[in-house]
PDB file of C-alpha atoms in Angstrom:
ATOM      1  CA  MET A   1      64.350 122.737  22.470  1.00  0.00           C
ATOM      2  CA  ALA A   2      62.401 119.587  23.356  1.00  0.00           C
ATOM      3  CA  THR A   3      63.416 116.277  21.851  1.00  0.00           C
ATOM      4  CA  GLU A   4      61.207 113.330  20.991  1.00  0.00           C
ATOM      5  CA  PRO A   5      61.276 110.569  23.625  1.00  0.00           C
ATOM      6  CA  LYS A   6      63.421 107.578  22.757  1.00  0.00           C
ATOM      7  CA  THR A   7      61.092 104.581  22.338  1.00  0.00           C
ATOM      8  CA  TRP A   8      63.545 101.874  21.216  1.00  0.00           C
ATOM      9  CA  THR A   9      65.714 100.187  23.851  1.00  0.00           C
ATOM     10  CA  PHE A  10      68.655  97.812  23.693  1.00  0.00           C
ATOM     11  CA  ASN A  11      69.212  95.937  26.979  1.00  0.00           C
ATOM     12  CA  ALA A  12      71.944  93.612  28.209  1.00  0.00           C
ATOM     13  CA  GLY A  13      72.466  91.920  31.567  1.00  0.00           C
ATOM     14  CA  ILE A  14      70.663  89.545  33.886  1.00  0.00           C
ATOM     15  CA  GLY A  15      67.065  90.136  32.902  1.00  0.00           C
ATOM     16  CA  SER A  16      65.586  93.536  32.036  1.00  0.00           C
ATOM     17  CA  PRO A  17      62.720  95.663  33.333  1.00  0.00           C
ATOM     18  CA  LYS A  18      60.435  94.449  30.533  1.00  0.00           C
ATOM     19  CA  ALA A  19      61.380  90.801  29.903  1.00  0.00           C
ATOM     20  CA  TRP A  20      63.785  88.370  31.476  1.00  0.00           C
ATOM     21  CA  ASN A  21      66.334  88.331  28.645  1.00  0.00           C
ATOM     22  CA  TYR A  22      70.134  88.422  28.656  1.00  0.00           C
ATOM     23  CA  ALA A  23      70.111  90.725  25.616  1.00  0.00           C
ATOM     24  CA  GLY A  24      67.174  92.161  23.748  1.00  0.00           C
ATOM     25  CA  VAL A  25      65.443  94.973  21.920  1.00  0.00           C
ATOM     26  CA  THR A  26      62.173  96.641  22.962  1.00  0.00           C
ATOM     27  CA  LYS A  27      59.829  99.081  21.212  1.00  0.00           C
ATOM     28  CA  GLU A  28      57.584 101.143  23.514  1.00  0.00           C
ATOM     29  CA  TYR A  29      54.288 102.745  22.498  1.00  0.00           C
ATOM     30  CA  LEU A  30      53.927 105.579  25.009  1.00  0.00           C
ATOM     31  CA  LEU A  31      50.521 106.149  26.588  1.00  0.00           C
ATOM     32  CA  ASP A  32      51.567 109.118  28.757  1.00  0.00           C
ATOM     33  CA  ASP A  33      54.631 110.348  30.707  1.00  0.00           C
ATOM     34  CA  HIS A  34      54.579 107.266  32.967  1.00  0.00           C
ATOM     35  CA  SER A  35      53.270 104.275  31.017  1.00  0.00           C
ATOM     36  CA  ALA A  36      53.600 102.377  27.759  1.00  0.00           C
ATOM     37  CA  PHE A  37      52.694  99.188  25.965  1.00  0.00           C
ATOM     38  CA  PHE A  38      55.713  97.396  24.536  1.00  0.00           C
ATOM     39  CA  VAL A  39      56.856  94.575  22.292  1.00  0.00           C
ATOM     40  CA  THR A  40      60.183  92.893  22.955  1.00  0.00           C
ATOM     41  CA  GLY A  41      62.474  90.209  21.653  1.00  0.00           C
ATOM     42  CA  GLY A  42      65.716  88.767  22.869  1.00  0.00           C
ATOM     43  CA  LEU A  43      67.758  85.887  24.198  1.00  0.00           C
ATOM     44  CA  GLY A  44      66.382  84.610  27.503  1.00  0.00           C
ATOM     45  CA  THR A  45      62.988  83.428  28.701  1.00  0.00           C
ATOM     46  CA  ALA A  46      60.697  85.753  26.741  1.00  0.00           C
ATOM     47  CA  LEU A  47      62.142  85.335  23.218  1.00  0.00           C
ATOM     48  CA  ILE A  48      59.266  87.415  21.807  1.00  0.00           C
ATOM     49  CA  GLY A  49      56.663  89.071  23.985  1.00  0.00           C
ATOM     50  CA  ALA A  50      54.485  92.063  24.779  1.00  0.00           C
ATOM     51  CA  GLY A  51      53.372  93.864  27.895  1.00  0.00           C
ATOM     52  CA  TYR A  52      52.731  97.019  29.884  1.00  0.00           C
ATOM     53  CA  VAL A  53      55.275  99.107  31.813  1.00  0.00           C
ATOM     54  CA  TYR A  54      54.824 101.865  34.403  1.00  0.00           C
ATOM     55  CA  TYR A  55      57.660 104.278  35.232  1.00  0.00           C
ATOM     56  CA  GLY A  56      57.786 106.482  38.318  1.00  0.00           C
ATOM     57  CA  ASN A  57      60.023 108.751  36.215  1.00  0.00           C
ATOM     58  CA  ARG A  58      60.649 107.442  32.691  1.00  0.00           C
ATOM     59  CA  GLU A  59      63.439 109.927  31.930  1.00  0.00           C
ATOM     60  CA  GLY A  60      65.186 109.772  35.327  1.00  0.00           C
ATOM     61  CA  ASN A  61      65.685 107.743  38.499  1.00  0.00           C
ATOM     62  CA  GLY A  62      62.660 105.837  39.749  1.00  0.00           C
ATOM     63  CA  ILE A  63      60.547 102.704  40.083  1.00  0.00           C
ATOM     64  CA  VAL A  64      59.771 100.547  37.037  1.00  0.00           C
ATOM     65  CA  ALA A  65      56.923  98.003  37.196  1.00  0.00           C
ATOM     66  CA  SER A  66      55.925  95.799  34.274  1.00  0.00           C
ATOM     67  CA  SER A  67      54.001  92.723  33.251  1.00  0.00           C
ATOM     68  CA  ALA A  68      54.727  90.732  30.123  1.00  0.00           C
ATOM     69  CA  VAL A  69      53.620  87.656  28.230  1.00  0.00           C
ATOM     70  CA  GLY A  70      56.105  85.912  25.973  1.00  0.00           C
ATOM     71  CA  ILE A  71      56.182  82.815  23.827  1.00  0.00           C
ATOM     72  CA  VAL A  72      57.570  80.760  26.708  1.00  0.00           C
ATOM     73  CA  ASP A  73      56.919  82.873  29.816  1.00  0.00           C
ATOM     74  CA  LEU A  74      54.580  85.033  31.867  1.00  0.00           C
ATOM     75  CA  GLN A  75      56.095  87.496  34.318  1.00  0.00           C
ATOM     76  CA  ALA A  76      55.869  90.612  36.462  1.00  0.00           C
ATOM     77  CA  THR A  77      58.885  92.770  37.291  1.00  0.00           C
ATOM     78  CA  LEU A  78      59.531  95.411  39.934  1.00  0.00           C
ATOM     79  CA  ALA A  79      62.809  97.325  39.707  1.00  0.00           C
ATOM     80  CA  TYR A  80      64.524 100.659  40.245  1.00  0.00           C
ATOM     81  CA  GLN A  81      66.268 102.490  37.406  1.00  0.00           C
ATOM     82  CA  TRP A  82      69.198 104.895  37.680  1.00  0.00           C
ATOM     83  CA  LYS A  83      69.911 107.333  34.878  1.00  0.00           C
ATOM     84  CA  LEU A  84      73.574 107.279  33.810  1.00  0.00           C
ATOM     85  CA  ASP A  85      73.291 109.899  31.073  1.00  0.00           C
ATOM     86  CA  ARG A  86      70.768 111.123  28.491  1.00  0.00           C
ATOM     87  CA  GLN A  87      70.071 107.700  26.935  1.00  0.00           C
ATOM     88  CA  ASP A  88      71.621 105.144  29.329  1.00  0.00           C
ATOM     89  CA  PHE A  89      70.163 103.513  32.441  1.00  0.00           C
ATOM     90  CA  VAL A  90      71.016 100.751  34.928  1.00  0.00           C
ATOM     91  CA  THR A  91      68.141  98.823  36.502  1.00  0.00           C
ATOM     92  CA  ILE A  92      68.096  96.477  39.513  1.00  0.00           C
ATOM     93  CA  GLY A  93      65.149  94.494  40.877  1.00  0.00           C
ATOM     94  CA  GLY A  94      63.379  91.171  40.484  1.00  0.00           C
ATOM     95  CA  SER A  95      60.977  89.250  38.252  1.00  0.00           C
ATOM     96  CA  TYR A  96      58.409  86.659  39.264  1.00  0.00           C
ATOM     97  CA  GLY A  97      56.451  84.371  37.007  1.00  0.00           C
ATOM     98  CA  MET A  98      56.469  81.251  34.905  1.00  0.00           C
ATOM     99  CA  LEU A  99      59.970  81.381  33.524  1.00  0.00           C
ATOM    100  CA  PHE A 100      61.737  78.938  31.208  1.00  0.00           C
ATOM    101  CA  MET A 101      58.340  77.153  30.752  1.00  0.00           C
ATOM    102  CA  GLN A 102      59.085  75.080  33.833  1.00  0.00           C
ATOM    103  CA  CYS A 103      58.999  76.967  37.101  1.00  0.00           C
ATOM    104  CA  TRP A 104      57.113  79.627  38.974  1.00  0.00           C
ATOM    105  CA  CYS A 105      60.059  81.428  40.500  1.00  0.00           C
ATOM    106  CA  TRP A 106      61.862  84.673  41.304  1.00  0.00           C
ATOM    107  CA  LEU A 107      64.833  85.816  39.239  1.00  0.00           C
ATOM    108  CA  PRO A 108      67.027  88.878  39.768  1.00  0.00           C
ATOM    109  CA  VAL A 109      67.184  91.777  37.326  1.00  0.00           C
ATOM    110  CA  LEU A 110      70.416  93.708  36.788  1.00  0.00           C
ATOM    111  CA  SER A 111      70.539  95.316  33.373  1.00  0.00           C
ATOM    112  CA  TYR A 112      71.975  98.097  31.278  1.00  0.00           C
ATOM    113  CA  GLU A 113      69.604  99.893  28.886  1.00  0.00           C
ATOM    114  CA  HIS A 114      70.397 102.180  26.007  1.00  0.00           C
ATOM    115  CA  ARG A 115      67.427 104.086  24.553  1.00  0.00           C
ATOM    116  CA  TYR A 116      67.475 105.290  20.971  1.00  0.00           C
TER     117      TYR A 116
END
Protein backbone atom coordinates (compact mmCIF):
# COMPACT_ATOMS: atom_id res chain seq x y z
CA MET A 1 0.00 0.00 0.00
CA ALA A 2 1.49 3.34 -1.07
CA THR A 3 1.66 6.19 1.40
CA GLU A 4 1.46 9.90 0.70
CA PRO A 5 4.87 11.61 0.61
CA LYS A 6 5.77 13.55 3.73
CA THR A 7 5.94 17.24 2.78
CA TRP A 8 6.59 18.87 6.17
CA THR A 9 10.12 18.77 7.59
CA PHE A 10 11.62 19.66 10.95
CA ASN A 11 15.40 20.23 10.77
CA ALA A 12 18.06 20.81 13.41
CA GLY A 13 21.82 21.21 13.12
CA ILE A 14 24.34 23.45 11.40
CA GLY A 15 22.33 24.68 8.44
CA SER A 16 19.90 22.55 6.43
CA PRO A 17 19.53 21.55 2.79
CA LYS A 18 16.92 24.28 2.22
CA ALA A 19 17.98 27.23 4.40
CA TRP A 20 20.90 27.95 6.66
CA ASN A 21 19.04 27.64 9.96
CA TYR A 22 19.97 25.98 13.25
CA ALA A 23 16.38 24.75 13.67
CA GLY A 24 13.44 25.19 11.37
CA VAL A 25 10.31 23.92 9.69
CA THR A 26 9.78 23.56 5.92
CA LYS A 27 6.71 22.85 3.79
CA GLU A 28 7.41 21.40 0.32
CA TYR A 29 5.07 21.64 -2.66
CA LEU A 30 6.14 18.67 -4.80
CA LEU A 31 6.48 19.19 -8.54
CA ASP A 32 7.54 15.62 -9.36
CA ASP A 33 9.59 12.77 -7.80
CA HIS A 34 12.75 14.91 -7.75
CA SER A 35 11.82 18.56 -7.24
CA ALA A 36 9.72 20.91 -5.14
CA PHE A 37 9.11 24.52 -4.27
CA PHE A 38 9.27 25.19 -0.55
CA VAL A 39 8.63 27.75 2.17
CA THR A 40 10.69 27.66 5.34
CA GLY A 41 11.13 29.38 8.66
CA GLY A 42 13.57 28.98 11.47
CA LEU A 43 16.36 30.31 13.64
CA GLY A 44 19.44 31.16 11.58
CA THR A 45 20.11 33.30 8.53
CA ALA A 46 16.90 32.72 6.55
CA LEU A 47 14.29 33.38 9.27
CA ILE A 48 11.52 33.12 6.65
CA GLY A 49 12.18 32.21 3.05
CA ALA A 50 11.20 30.30 -0.07
CA GLY A 51 13.01 28.40 -2.77
CA TYR A 52 13.43 25.41 -5.05
CA VAL A 53 14.99 22.04 -4.20
CA TYR A 54 16.14 19.16 -6.42
CA TYR A 55 16.68 15.66 -4.99
CA GLY A 56 18.62 12.90 -6.73
CA ASN A 57 16.45 10.52 -4.67
CA ARG A 58 13.97 12.30 -2.40
CA GLU A 59 13.05 9.16 -0.43
CA GLY A 60 16.57 7.71 -0.14
CA ASN A 61 20.29 8.46 -0.28
CA GLY A 62 21.37 11.07 -2.81
CA ILE A 63 22.32 14.60 -3.82
CA VAL A 64 20.23 17.58 -2.69
CA ALA A 65 20.62 20.95 -4.45
CA SER A 66 18.60 24.03 -3.55
CA SER A 67 18.37 27.77 -3.90
CA ALA A 68 16.53 30.00 -1.47
CA VAL A 69 15.73 33.63 -0.78
CA GLY A 70 15.00 34.69 2.78
CA ILE A 71 14.29 37.91 4.61
CA VAL A 72 17.98 38.39 5.36
CA ASP A 73 19.78 36.03 2.97
CA LEU A 74 20.20 34.60 -0.51
CA GLN A 75 21.83 31.19 -0.87
CA ALA A 76 22.50 28.02 -2.83
CA THR A 77 23.18 24.67 -1.17
CA LEU A 78 24.70 21.43 -2.41
CA ALA A 79 24.59 18.45 -0.05
CA TYR A 80 24.24 14.69 0.22
CA GLN A 81 21.46 13.08 2.25
CA TRP A 82 21.53 9.69 3.97
CA LYS A 83 18.29 7.98 4.90
CA LEU A 84 18.28 6.77 8.52
CA ASP A 85 14.78 5.30 8.51
CA ARG A 86 11.38 5.94 6.90
CA GLN A 87 11.11 9.61 7.93
CA ASP A 88 14.61 10.59 9.16
CA PHE A 89 17.63 11.83 7.22
CA VAL A 90 21.10 13.25 7.87
CA THR A 91 22.51 15.73 5.36
CA ILE A 92 26.07 17.04 4.90
CA GLY A 93 27.30 19.65 2.42
CA GLY A 94 27.76 23.39 2.04
CA SER A 95 25.90 26.63 1.38
CA TYR A 96 27.14 29.70 -0.45
CA GLY A 97 25.50 33.09 -0.61
CA MET A 98 24.82 36.34 1.16
CA LEU A 99 24.42 35.12 4.70
CA PHE A 100 23.73 37.10 7.86
CA MET A 101 23.14 40.19 5.62
CA GLN A 102 26.86 40.91 5.74
CA CYS A 103 29.03 38.47 3.85
CA TRP A 104 29.22 36.46 0.68
CA CYS A 105 30.63 33.27 2.13
CA TRP A 106 30.57 29.48 2.40
CA LEU A 107 29.05 27.77 5.43
CA PRO A 108 28.91 24.05 6.20
CA VAL A 109 25.68 22.07 6.37
CA LEU A 110 25.28 19.18 8.81
CA SER A 111 21.66 18.59 9.71
CA TYR A 112 19.10 16.10 10.90
CA GLU A 113 15.69 16.13 9.18
CA HIS A 114 12.46 14.53 10.26
CA ARG A 115 9.70 14.47 7.63
CA TYR A 116 6.06 14.31 8.65
